[in-house]
Amino acid sequence: MFESLKALSPDPILGLIADFSRDENPDKIDLGVGVYKDETGVTPIMAAVKKAEQICHQAEQTKAYMGPAGVPEFNDSIRQLIFGDGHPVLKNQRVSTVLTPGGCGALRVGAEFLLHCAETVTVWVSDPTWANHIPLLGNAGLTLVQYPYYDQQSSQLRFDEMLSTLAGAKAGDVVLLHGCCHNPCGADLNEEQWQALTSLAEKNGFLPFIDLAYQGFGRGLDEDAYGVRLMAERLPELVVASSCSKNFGLYRERVGSLSIMGEQSHHGEAAVTHINNVVRGNYSMPPSHGGAIVGTILQDSALRESWMSELETMRNRINNLRRLLVDKLHAGGASRDFSFIAEQYGMFYFLGISPEQVRRLRDGYGIYMVDSSRINVAGVSQANVDYLTKAIVETIRT
Ligand code: LMR
């Protein structure tokens, strides 16, 4: 049965992990997979996480099953973090939240849930979008169509084209949005643009499905949730997938959440019965360890403070690196204007070079990025920035 199988090509993002570790170039730089790294190149375990793990370890009495919705303390506190304390939709109990195995789990369960609501569902995704959005939603059976979002040539958002294309999205359609720190391009909607998009959703009746994978990595925990909170205030229904991989550094623990906001509280409650059904048919229930850590941090004021300050350090480092890259590229004589890097948010930006130039950077300099020329800014440091920017300037010159 397996004889006819042909090996697949490696994943366009995760495949870089193996390629990078095989490379023997002592100057190699990993700008591939989207994980945060500190100045020494390490993806640290946050101090608040270590402390919370000790607390959970002491407090845990049993390993018995928890059920498909996961850890209740996590579900309550992550919902507040996303929607904001005192948001009217929380007061009216219109949002139901479950723990999922990472943001990927939330997206996939959300996709299958949508097929409980209608036999066929069209989802509009940004061009470009995160490579894994396509299999996560498409393989679940949703029909994907694209809306214009970002122009790599000019390094600008294509907001007018986005809005005019989404004018064709109708009630029953779903529009997938990046809540902040757009992956892969780093270009986010501003407040005015979120408002215009919300008005369009109000008028046309399409359902926004927001992927909030980087809350706290852009401008701040509240600022990064602006779009979610606005849409929650003005629209009858909303779906939000969130991830704790980046903002809690819990990548391998697989912690995320799926929130369904209905027009009335019983709609969200009914939705959770369908989500539980989807979860039971997939992986039965999520692991609890990561959810318990996040729940413990968010419910303990000292731990929460400590986590917020660590998160701020990470955010500041990323934003400083963005400015440093612009300065170094320009000082190094780059033949293009790279100011846009400092105007964007989160870990990613498109260098805007061809796959052939990406290959030259990899083979000639040991610099690894996704073929689309997406760079993970967090892989840059004071120690490698000169080597990196010199290599980029040389490569784009030819
Ligand atoms: C990325 O975009 O690099 C990260 O979100 C990791 C992944 O799973 O692709």
mmCIF file of C-alpha atoms and ligand atoms in Angstrom:
data_model
loop_
_atom_site.group_PDB
_atom_site.id
_atom_site.type_symbol
_atom_site.label_atom_id
_atom_site.label_comp_id
_atom_site.label_asym_id
_atom_site.label_seq_id
_atom_site.Cartn_x
_atom_site.Cartn_y
_atom_site.Cartn_z
ATOM 1 C CA MET A 1 0.000 0.000 0.000
ATOM 2 C CA PHE A 2 2.818 2.423 0.755
ATOM 3 C CA GLU A 3 4.969 1.412 -2.219
ATOM 4 C CA SER A 4 3.492 3.978 -4.581
ATOM 5 C CA LEU A 5 4.050 6.886 -2.192
ATOM 6 C CA LYS A 6 6.404 9.585 -3.421
ATOM 7 C CA ALA A 7 8.083 11.664 -0.718
ATOM 8 C CA LEU A 8 6.671 15.180 -0.464
ATOM 9 C CA SER A 9 8.817 18.301 -0.534
ATOM 10 C CA PRO A 10 9.551 19.694 2.927
ATOM 11 C CA ASP A 11 7.195 22.295 4.421
ATOM 12 C CA PRO A 12 8.145 25.738 3.029
ATOM 13 C CA ILE A 13 8.685 27.132 6.561
ATOM 14 C CA LEU A 14 9.446 24.210 8.905
ATOM 15 C CA GLY A 15 11.738 22.581 6.288
ATOM 16 C CA LEU A 16 14.241 25.374 6.938
ATOM 17 C CA ILE A 17 14.985 24.037 10.446
ATOM 18 C CA ALA A 18 16.733 20.946 9.042
ATOM 19 C CA ASP A 19 18.456 22.835 6.204
ATOM 20 C CA PHE A 20 19.857 25.376 8.655
ATOM 21 C CA SER A 21 21.140 22.832 11.154
ATOM 22 C CA ARG A 22 22.949 20.917 8.366
ATOM 23 C CA ASP A 23 24.793 24.041 7.153
ATOM 24 C CA GLU A 24 28.378 24.185 8.412
ATOM 25 C CA ASN A 25 28.965 27.880 7.618
ATOM 26 C CA PRO A 26 30.128 29.438 10.943
ATOM 27 C CA ASP A 27 28.499 32.757 9.979
ATOM 28 C CA LYS A 28 25.086 31.249 9.160
ATOM 29 C CA ILE A 29 21.990 33.176 10.238
ATOM 30 C CA ASP A 30 18.526 31.699 10.772
ATOM 31 C CA LEU A 31 15.789 34.121 9.667
ATOM 32 C CA GLY A 32 13.344 31.336 8.798
ATOM 33 C CA VAL A 33 10.781 29.867 11.190
ATOM 34 C CA GLY A 34 8.828 32.448 13.180
ATOM 35 C CA VAL A 35 10.152 31.989 16.693
ATOM 36 C CA TYR A 36 11.354 34.836 18.896
ATOM 37 C CA LYS A 37 15.060 34.851 19.728
ATOM 38 C CA ASP A 38 17.002 36.994 22.155
ATOM 39 C CA GLU A 39 20.294 38.786 21.449
ATOM 40 C CA THR A 40 22.202 35.506 21.943
ATOM 41 C CA GLY A 41 20.032 33.619 19.460
ATOM 42 C CA VAL A 42 18.137 31.680 22.139
ATOM 43 C CA THR A 43 14.359 31.269 22.293
ATOM 44 C CA PRO A 44 14.019 31.750 26.056
ATOM 45 C CA ILE A 45 11.530 30.237 28.479
ATOM 46 C CA MET A 46 9.915 33.257 30.123
ATOM 47 C CA ALA A 47 10.535 33.615 33.881
ATOM 48 C CA ALA A 48 6.776 33.883 34.479
ATOM 49 C CA VAL A 49 6.295 30.585 32.636
ATOM 50 C CA LYS A 50 8.949 28.813 34.740
ATOM 51 C CA LYS A 51 7.304 30.085 37.943
ATOM 52 C CA ALA A 52 3.812 29.129 36.774
ATOM 53 C CA GLU A 53 5.046 25.648 35.864
ATOM 54 C CA GLN A 54 6.285 25.160 39.438
ATOM 55 C CA ILE A 55 2.936 26.319 40.826
ATOM 56 C CA CYS A 56 1.003 24.006 38.496
ATOM 57 C CA HIS A 57 3.285 21.098 39.315
ATOM 58 C CA GLN A 58 2.646 21.579 43.064
ATOM 59 C CA ALA A 59 -1.084 22.115 42.680
ATOM 60 C CA GLU A 60 -1.877 19.325 40.230
ATOM 61 C CA GLN A 61 -3.807 16.487 41.886
ATOM 62 C CA THR A 62 -4.818 14.338 38.952
ATOM 63 C CA LYS A 63 -4.182 13.550 35.324
ATOM 64 C CA ALA A 64 -7.775 12.543 34.631
ATOM 65 C CA TYR A 65 -9.453 13.691 31.400
ATOM 66 C CA MET A 66 -10.560 17.333 31.229
ATOM 67 C CA GLY A 67 -13.004 17.311 28.299
ATOM 68 C CA PRO A 68 -12.872 18.853 24.827
ATOM 69 C CA ALA A 69 -13.059 22.516 25.933
ATOM 70 C CA GLY A 70 -9.861 22.209 28.005
ATOM 71 C CA VAL A 71 -8.848 24.219 31.085
ATOM 72 C CA PRO A 72 -11.717 26.526 32.257
ATOM 73 C CA GLU A 73 -9.354 29.040 33.990
ATOM 74 C CA PHE A 74 -7.459 29.399 30.722
ATOM 75 C CA ASN A 75 -10.616 29.857 28.669
ATOM 76 C CA ASP A 76 -11.901 32.627 30.971
ATOM 77 C CA SER A 77 -8.648 34.533 31.215
ATOM 78 C CA ILE A 78 -7.581 34.294 27.561
ATOM 79 C CA ARG A 79 -11.026 35.561 26.531
ATOM 80 C CA GLN A 80 -10.465 38.632 28.721
ATOM 81 C CA LEU A 81 -6.995 39.177 27.329
ATOM 82 C CA ILE A 82 -8.302 39.097 23.768
ATOM 83 C CA PHE A 83 -11.535 41.065 24.117
ATOM 84 C CA GLY A 84 -10.405 43.329 26.971
ATOM 85 C CA ASP A 85 -11.710 43.556 30.506
ATOM 86 C CA GLY A 86 -15.228 44.937 30.631
ATOM 87 C CA HIS A 87 -15.916 44.649 26.886
ATOM 88 C CA PRO A 88 -19.717 44.724 26.403
ATOM 89 C CA VAL A 89 -19.741 41.345 24.631
ATOM 90 C CA LEU A 90 -18.108 39.735 27.674
ATOM 91 C CA LYS A 91 -20.569 41.407 30.037
ATOM 92 C CA ASN A 92 -23.380 40.031 27.872
ATOM 93 C CA GLN A 93 -21.720 36.613 27.827
ATOM 94 C CA ARG A 94 -21.785 36.502 24.053
ATOM 95 C CA VAL A 95 -18.340 34.885 23.657
ATOM 96 C CA SER A 96 -17.560 31.210 24.241
ATOM 97 C CA THR A 97 -13.914 30.112 24.257
ATOM 98 C CA VAL A 98 -12.161 26.749 24.190
ATOM 99 C CA LEU A 99 -8.512 25.745 24.584
ATOM 100 C CA THR A 100 -6.954 24.367 21.404
ATOM 101 C CA PRO A 101 -3.604 22.771 20.512
ATOM 102 C CA GLY A 102 -1.965 26.014 19.355
ATOM 103 C CA GLY A 103 -3.269 28.585 16.920
ATOM 104 C CA CYS A 104 -3.197 25.885 14.213
ATOM 105 C CA GLY A 105 -5.618 23.781 16.254
ATOM 106 C CA ALA A 106 -7.908 26.803 16.622
ATOM 107 C CA LEU A 107 -7.883 27.487 12.891
ATOM 108 C CA ARG A 108 -8.561 23.894 11.962
ATOM 109 C CA VAL A 109 -11.321 23.372 14.539
ATOM 110 C CA GLY A 110 -12.778 26.739 13.520
ATOM 111 C CA ALA A 111 -12.791 25.627 9.878
ATOM 112 C CA GLU A 112 -14.592 22.374 10.654
ATOM 113 C CA PHE A 113 -17.022 24.243 12.910
ATOM 114 C CA LEU A 114 -17.940 26.546 10.003
ATOM 115 C CA LEU A 115 -18.934 23.448 8.021
ATOM 116 C CA HIS A 116 -21.388 22.623 10.809
ATOM 117 C CA CYS A 117 -23.016 26.007 10.087
ATOM 118 C CA ALA A 118 -23.329 25.570 6.309
ATOM 119 C CA GLU A 119 -22.683 22.811 3.777
ATOM 120 C CA THR A 120 -20.261 24.914 1.765
ATOM 121 C CA VAL A 121 -18.357 27.937 2.974
ATOM 122 C CA THR A 122 -16.194 30.353 0.993
ATOM 123 C CA VAL A 123 -13.321 31.902 2.926
ATOM 124 C CA TRP A 124 -11.543 34.987 1.633
ATOM 125 C CA VAL A 125 -7.857 34.977 2.546
ATOM 126 C CA SER A 126 -5.308 37.764 2.109
ATOM 127 C CA ASP A 127 -2.812 37.660 -0.753
ATOM 128 C CA PRO A 128 -0.287 36.933 0.650
ATOM 129 C CA THR A 129 -1.192 34.963 3.761
ATOM 130 C CA TRP A 130 0.613 32.579 6.122
ATOM 131 C CA ALA A 131 1.472 29.467 4.055
ATOM 132 C CA ASN A 132 -0.199 27.125 6.564
ATOM 133 C CA HIS A 133 -3.564 28.918 6.376
ATOM 134 C CA ILE A 134 -4.144 27.211 3.038
ATOM 135 C CA PRO A 135 -3.922 23.553 4.187
ATOM 136 C CA LEU A 136 -5.440 24.275 7.620
ATOM 137 C CA LEU A 137 -8.603 25.730 6.109
ATOM 138 C CA GLY A 138 -8.571 24.224 2.623
ATOM 139 C CA ASN A 139 -8.010 20.607 3.682
ATOM 140 C CA ALA A 140 -10.916 20.944 6.105
ATOM 141 C CA GLY A 141 -13.156 21.468 3.065
ATOM 142 C CA LEU A 142 -13.581 25.246 2.917
ATOM 143 C CA THR A 143 -13.376 26.962 -0.469
ATOM 144 C CA LEU A 144 -10.597 29.556 -0.465
ATOM 145 C CA VAL A 145 -10.499 32.720 -2.568
ATOM 146 C CA GLN A 146 -8.008 35.568 -2.263
ATOM 147 C CA TYR A 147 -8.305 39.292 -1.693
ATOM 148 C CA PRO A 148 -5.427 41.668 -2.505
ATOM 149 C CA TYR A 149 -3.534 42.793 0.580
ATOM 150 C CA TYR A 150 0.115 43.719 0.025
ATOM 151 C CA ASP A 151 2.260 44.728 -2.919
ATOM 152 C CA GLN A 152 5.813 43.383 -2.665
ATOM 153 C CA GLN A 153 7.135 45.737 -5.346
ATOM 154 C CA SER A 154 6.104 48.932 -3.583
ATOM 155 C CA SER A 155 6.092 47.385 -0.048
ATOM 156 C CA GLN A 156 2.662 48.948 0.502
ATOM 157 C CA LEU A 157 -0.707 47.737 1.706
ATOM 158 C CA ARG A 158 -3.287 47.437 -1.098
ATOM 159 C CA PHE A 159 -6.132 48.594 1.103
ATOM 160 C CA ASP A 160 -8.351 50.188 -1.560
ATOM 161 C CA GLU A 161 -8.167 47.043 -3.689
ATOM 162 C CA MET A 162 -8.770 44.911 -0.605
ATOM 163 C CA LEU A 163 -11.919 46.836 0.204
ATOM 164 C CA SER A 164 -13.260 46.878 -3.344
ATOM 165 C CA THR A 165 -12.642 43.121 -3.714
ATOM 166 C CA LEU A 166 -14.279 42.353 -0.367
ATOM 167 C CA ALA A 167 -17.313 44.348 -1.521
ATOM 168 C CA GLY A 168 -18.042 41.055 -3.326
ATOM 169 C CA ALA A 169 -18.037 39.049 -0.051
ATOM 170 C CA LYS A 170 -21.613 38.326 1.010
ATOM 171 C CA ALA A 171 -23.572 37.002 3.975
ATOM 172 C CA GLY A 172 -22.545 33.374 4.489
ATOM 173 C CA ASP A 173 -18.947 34.096 3.362
ATOM 174 C CA VAL A 174 -16.071 34.232 5.824
ATOM 175 C CA VAL A 175 -13.190 36.715 5.643
ATOM 176 C CA LEU A 176 -9.943 35.619 7.306
ATOM 177 C CA LEU A 177 -8.043 38.566 8.805
ATOM 178 C CA HIS A 178 -4.706 38.860 10.605
ATOM 179 C CA GLY A 179 -5.454 40.639 13.908
ATOM 180 C CA CYS A 180 -1.974 42.223 14.074
ATOM 181 C CA CYS A 181 1.621 41.643 12.949
ATOM 182 C CA HIS A 182 0.582 40.272 9.553
ATOM 183 C CA ASN A 183 2.353 37.030 8.712
ATOM 184 C CA PRO A 184 4.184 37.148 6.267
ATOM 185 C CA CYS A 185 4.293 40.834 5.325
ATOM 186 C CA GLY A 186 4.239 42.795 8.642
ATOM 187 C CA ALA A 187 1.870 45.446 7.213
ATOM 188 C CA ASP A 188 -1.136 45.957 9.507
ATOM 189 C CA LEU A 189 -4.411 47.797 9.045
ATOM 190 C CA ASN A 190 -4.577 51.120 10.897
ATOM 191 C CA GLU A 191 -7.590 52.090 13.030
ATOM 192 C CA GLU A 192 -9.334 53.904 10.196
ATOM 193 C CA GLN A 193 -8.906 50.899 7.920
ATOM 194 C CA TRP A 194 -10.303 48.530 10.564
ATOM 195 C CA GLN A 195 -13.293 50.860 10.861
ATOM 196 C CA ALA A 196 -13.893 50.882 7.098
ATOM 197 C CA LEU A 197 -13.631 47.100 6.979
ATOM 198 C CA THR A 198 -16.030 46.731 9.905
ATOM 199 C CA SER A 199 -18.553 48.978 8.131
ATOM 200 C CA LEU A 200 -18.273 46.753 5.052
ATOM 201 C CA ALA A 201 -18.840 43.619 7.159
ATOM 202 C CA GLU A 202 -21.867 45.328 8.728
ATOM 203 C CA LYS A 203 -23.265 46.227 5.317
ATOM 204 C CA ASN A 204 -22.553 42.937 3.512
ATOM 205 C CA GLY A 205 -23.047 40.564 6.431
ATOM 206 C CA PHE A 206 -19.903 38.473 5.926
ATOM 207 C CA LEU A 207 -18.342 36.811 8.988
ATOM 208 C CA PRO A 208 -14.817 37.902 10.008
ATOM 209 C CA PHE A 209 -12.532 35.107 11.255
ATOM 210 C CA ILE A 210 -9.575 36.812 12.942
ATOM 211 C CA ASP A 211 -6.261 35.040 13.435
ATOM 212 C CA LEU A 212 -4.616 36.719 16.441
ATOM 213 C CA ALA A 213 -1.309 34.864 16.644
ATOM 214 C CA TYR A 214 0.911 37.756 17.790
ATOM 215 C CA GLN A 215 -1.011 39.779 20.401
ATOM 216 C CA GLY A 216 1.563 41.911 22.254
ATOM 217 C CA PHE A 217 4.283 41.600 19.596
ATOM 218 C CA GLY A 218 3.276 44.709 17.632
ATOM 219 C CA ARG A 219 2.303 47.861 19.525
ATOM 220 C CA GLY A 220 0.973 46.442 22.821
ATOM 221 C CA LEU A 221 -1.517 43.913 24.197
ATOM 222 C CA ASP A 222 -4.515 46.263 23.905
ATOM 223 C CA GLU A 223 -3.395 48.064 20.751
ATOM 224 C CA ASP A 224 -2.887 44.753 18.915
ATOM 225 C CA ALA A 225 -6.446 43.688 19.742
ATOM 226 C CA TYR A 226 -7.986 46.890 18.340
ATOM 227 C CA GLY A 227 -9.500 45.173 15.288
ATOM 228 C CA VAL A 228 -10.945 42.265 17.296
ATOM 229 C CA ARG A 229 -12.489 44.570 19.905
ATOM 230 C CA LEU A 230 -13.938 46.950 17.327
ATOM 231 C CA MET A 231 -15.512 44.182 15.277
ATOM 232 C CA ALA A 232 -16.838 42.566 18.465
ATOM 233 C CA GLU A 233 -18.502 45.860 19.401
ATOM 234 C CA ARG A 234 -20.147 46.476 16.067
ATOM 235 C CA LEU A 235 -20.885 43.095 14.496
ATOM 236 C CA PRO A 236 -23.338 40.377 15.472
ATOM 237 C CA GLU A 237 -20.920 37.457 14.993
ATOM 238 C CA LEU A 238 -17.180 36.889 15.063
ATOM 239 C CA VAL A 239 -14.679 34.019 15.197
ATOM 240 C CA VAL A 240 -11.243 34.526 16.774
ATOM 241 C CA ALA A 241 -8.310 32.084 16.771
ATOM 242 C CA SER A 242 -5.467 32.999 19.102
ATOM 243 C CA SER A 243 -2.055 31.557 19.859
ATOM 244 C CA CYS A 244 0.114 31.584 22.999
ATOM 245 C CA SER A 245 3.142 30.291 21.083
ATOM 246 C CA LYS A 246 4.732 33.701 20.646
ATOM 247 C CA ASN A 247 3.466 35.960 23.440
ATOM 248 C CA PHE A 248 4.009 33.296 26.128
ATOM 249 C CA GLY A 249 6.870 31.560 24.258
ATOM 250 C CA LEU A 250 5.007 28.256 24.599
ATOM 251 C CA TYR A 251 5.602 27.041 21.044
ATOM 252 C CA ARG A 252 6.014 23.325 21.659
ATOM 253 C CA GLU A 253 3.365 23.128 24.375
ATOM 254 C CA ARG A 254 0.710 23.897 21.732
ATOM 255 C CA VAL A 255 -1.584 26.405 23.433
ATOM 256 C CA GLY A 256 -4.187 28.470 21.619
ATOM 257 C CA SER A 257 -7.837 29.324 21.801
ATOM 258 C CA LEU A 258 -10.921 29.490 19.639
ATOM 259 C CA SER A 259 -13.616 32.030 20.521
ATOM 260 C CA ILE A 260 -17.056 32.185 18.983
ATOM 261 C CA MET A 261 -19.067 35.362 19.460
ATOM 262 C CA GLY A 262 -22.779 35.001 18.730
ATOM 263 C CA GLU A 263 -25.534 37.586 18.611
ATOM 264 C CA GLN A 264 -26.896 36.253 21.905
ATOM 265 C CA SER A 265 -25.296 34.222 24.680
ATOM 266 C CA HIS A 266 -27.113 30.989 23.787
ATOM 267 C CA HIS A 267 -25.695 31.121 20.217
ATOM 268 C CA GLY A 268 -22.123 30.929 21.505
ATOM 269 C CA GLU A 269 -23.098 28.179 23.945
ATOM 270 C CA ALA A 270 -24.682 26.130 21.134
ATOM 271 C CA ALA A 271 -21.586 26.745 19.019
ATOM 272 C CA VAL A 272 -19.402 25.179 21.713
ATOM 273 C CA THR A 273 -21.429 21.948 21.563
ATOM 274 C CA HIS A 274 -20.505 21.752 17.861
ATOM 275 C CA ILE A 275 -16.886 22.616 18.568
ATOM 276 C CA ASN A 276 -16.731 19.910 21.218
ATOM 277 C CA ASN A 277 -18.087 17.508 18.634
ATOM 278 C CA VAL A 278 -15.402 18.524 16.111
ATOM 279 C CA VAL A 279 -12.683 18.216 18.779
ATOM 280 C CA ARG A 280 -13.890 14.795 19.946
ATOM 281 C CA GLY A 281 -13.745 13.532 16.363
ATOM 282 C CA ASN A 282 -10.198 14.836 15.879
ATOM 283 C CA TYR A 283 -8.069 14.617 19.010
ATOM 284 C CA SER A 284 -10.726 14.142 21.698
ATOM 285 C CA MET A 285 -9.425 16.934 23.931
ATOM 286 C CA PRO A 286 -6.484 19.336 24.108
ATOM 287 C CA PRO A 287 -3.441 18.802 26.350
ATOM 288 C CA SER A 288 -3.793 20.787 29.585
ATOM 289 C CA HIS A 289 -0.209 21.683 30.575
ATOM 290 C CA GLY A 290 0.200 24.850 28.471
ATOM 291 C CA GLY A 291 -3.312 26.075 29.210
ATOM 292 C CA ALA A 292 -2.721 25.640 32.945
ATOM 293 C CA ILE A 293 0.484 27.715 32.703
ATOM 294 C CA VAL A 294 -1.215 30.574 30.850
ATOM 295 C CA GLY A 295 -4.263 30.473 33.141
ATOM 296 C CA THR A 296 -2.001 30.619 36.207
ATOM 297 C CA ILE A 297 -0.042 33.599 34.859
ATOM 298 C CA LEU A 298 -3.089 35.580 33.856
ATOM 299 C CA GLN A 299 -4.896 34.999 37.163
ATOM 300 C CA ASP A 300 -1.983 35.930 39.443
ATOM 301 C CA SER A 301 -1.328 39.683 39.471
ATOM 302 C CA ALA A 302 2.427 39.427 40.234
ATOM 303 C CA LEU A 303 3.020 36.781 37.574
ATOM 304 C CA ARG A 304 0.927 38.713 35.104
ATOM 305 C CA GLU A 305 3.013 41.868 35.688
ATOM 306 C CA SER A 306 6.224 39.919 35.268
ATOM 307 C CA TRP A 307 4.959 38.325 32.016
ATOM 308 C CA MET A 308 3.829 41.688 30.634
ATOM 309 C CA SER A 309 7.208 43.224 31.291
ATOM 310 C CA GLU A 310 9.034 40.300 29.617
ATOM 311 C CA LEU A 311 6.688 40.625 26.659
ATOM 312 C CA GLU A 312 7.432 44.343 26.446
ATOM 313 C CA THR A 313 11.161 43.583 26.335
ATOM 314 C CA MET A 314 10.572 41.193 23.430
ATOM 315 C CA ARG A 315 8.407 43.715 21.593
ATOM 316 C CA ASN A 316 10.938 46.506 22.069
ATOM 317 C CA ARG A 317 13.765 44.319 20.836
ATOM 318 C CA ILE A 318 11.855 43.504 17.644
ATOM 319 C CA ASN A 319 10.954 47.145 17.001
ATOM 320 C CA ASN A 320 14.531 48.291 17.673
ATOM 321 C CA LEU A 321 15.860 45.646 15.307
ATOM 322 C CA ARG A 322 13.529 46.915 12.603
ATOM 323 C CA ARG A 323 15.021 50.409 12.936
ATOM 324 C CA LEU A 324 18.562 49.038 13.108
ATOM 325 C CA LEU A 325 18.053 47.099 9.869
ATOM 326 C CA VAL A 326 16.822 50.183 8.029
ATOM 327 C CA ASP A 327 19.787 52.240 9.251
ATOM 328 C CA LYS A 328 22.359 49.578 8.422
ATOM 329 C CA LEU A 329 20.910 48.814 4.984
ATOM 330 C CA HIS A 330 20.848 52.491 4.054
ATOM 331 C CA ALA A 331 24.289 53.192 5.537
ATOM 332 C CA GLY A 332 25.618 50.159 3.615
ATOM 333 C CA GLY A 333 24.518 51.754 0.344
ATOM 334 C CA ALA A 334 21.385 49.681 -0.402
ATOM 335 C CA SER A 335 20.070 50.480 -3.844
ATOM 336 C CA ARG A 336 16.462 50.430 -2.543
ATOM 337 C CA ASP A 337 14.525 52.311 0.117
ATOM 338 C CA PHE A 338 13.965 50.008 3.096
ATOM 339 C CA SER A 339 12.231 52.526 5.395
ATOM 340 C CA PHE A 340 9.061 50.418 5.273
ATOM 341 C CA ILE A 341 10.677 47.824 7.581
ATOM 342 C CA ALA A 342 10.480 50.239 10.522
ATOM 343 C CA GLU A 343 6.868 51.157 9.731
ATOM 344 C CA GLN A 344 5.636 47.570 10.020
ATOM 345 C CA TYR A 345 4.941 45.372 13.049
ATOM 346 C CA GLY A 346 5.762 41.922 14.377
ATOM 347 C CA MET A 347 8.517 39.515 13.501
ATOM 348 C CA PHE A 348 8.162 39.458 9.722
ATOM 349 C CA TYR A 349 8.774 41.511 6.635
ATOM 350 C CA PHE A 350 9.305 40.753 2.977
ATOM 351 C CA LEU A 351 12.759 41.639 1.744
ATOM 352 C CA GLY A 352 11.193 41.775 -1.720
ATOM 353 C CA ILE A 353 13.839 39.780 -3.611
ATOM 354 C CA SER A 354 13.476 36.910 -6.097
ATOM 355 C CA PRO A 355 13.638 33.211 -5.099
ATOM 356 C CA GLU A 356 16.940 33.095 -7.005
ATOM 357 C CA GLN A 357 18.377 35.876 -4.814
ATOM 358 C CA VAL A 358 17.025 34.071 -1.707
ATOM 359 C CA ARG A 359 18.953 30.994 -2.857
ATOM 360 C CA ARG A 360 22.122 33.042 -3.343
ATOM 361 C CA LEU A 361 21.884 34.390 0.189
ATOM 362 C CA ARG A 362 21.469 30.837 1.475
ATOM 363 C CA ASP A 363 24.202 29.166 -0.600
ATOM 364 C CA GLY A 364 26.689 32.010 -0.627
ATOM 365 C CA TYR A 365 26.307 33.461 2.867
ATOM 366 C CA GLY A 366 24.415 30.852 4.952
ATOM 367 C CA ILE A 367 21.482 33.243 5.412
ATOM 368 C CA TYR A 368 18.190 31.373 5.658
ATOM 369 C CA MET A 369 14.745 32.849 4.979
ATOM 370 C CA VAL A 370 11.504 31.546 3.466
ATOM 371 C CA ASP A 371 11.584 31.360 -0.372
ATOM 372 C CA SER A 372 9.077 34.199 -0.565
ATOM 373 C CA SER A 373 11.879 36.372 0.986
ATOM 374 C CA ARG A 374 10.066 36.588 4.345
ATOM 375 C CA ILE A 375 12.527 37.446 7.088
ATOM 376 C CA ASN A 376 12.137 36.752 10.803
ATOM 377 C CA VAL A 377 13.540 39.959 12.302
ATOM 378 C CA ALA A 378 14.111 38.266 15.677
ATOM 379 C CA GLY A 379 16.971 36.250 14.145
ATOM 380 C CA VAL A 380 18.978 39.474 13.755
ATOM 381 C CA SER A 381 21.399 40.583 16.497
ATOM 382 C CA GLN A 382 24.104 43.180 17.087
ATOM 383 C CA ALA A 383 26.590 40.406 16.371
ATOM 384 C CA ASN A 384 25.262 39.440 12.918
ATOM 385 C CA VAL A 385 23.594 42.592 11.590
ATOM 386 C CA ASP A 386 26.647 43.919 9.724
ATOM 387 C CA TYR A 387 27.325 40.588 7.997
ATOM 388 C CA LEU A 388 23.619 40.275 7.155
ATOM 389 C CA THR A 389 23.083 43.752 5.744
ATOM 390 C CA LYS A 390 26.308 43.600 3.726
ATOM 391 C CA ALA A 391 25.169 40.300 2.200
ATOM 392 C CA ILE A 392 21.739 41.751 1.364
ATOM 393 C CA VAL A 393 23.207 44.895 -0.200
ATOM 394 C CA GLU A 394 25.589 42.783 -2.322
ATOM 395 C CA THR A 395 22.847 40.413 -3.394
ATOM 396 C CA ILE A 396 20.300 43.007 -4.452
ATOM 397 C CA ARG A 397 22.963 44.927 -6.395
ATOM 398 C CA THR A 398 23.292 42.059 -8.892
HETATM 399 C C1 LMR B 1 5.914 30.887 11.101
HETATM 400 O O1 LMR B 1 5.104 31.460 10.374
HETATM 401 O O2 LMR B 1 7.110 30.762 10.805
HETATM 402 C C2 LMR B 1 5.465 30.301 12.424
HETATM 403 O O3 LMR B 1 4.150 30.624 12.653
HETATM 404 C C3 LMR B 1 5.762 28.852 12.525
HETATM 405 C C4 LMR B 1 4.906 28.009 11.628
HETATM 406 O O4 LMR B 1 4.268 27.091 12.144
HETATM 407 O O5 LMR B 1 4.851 28.224 10.410
#
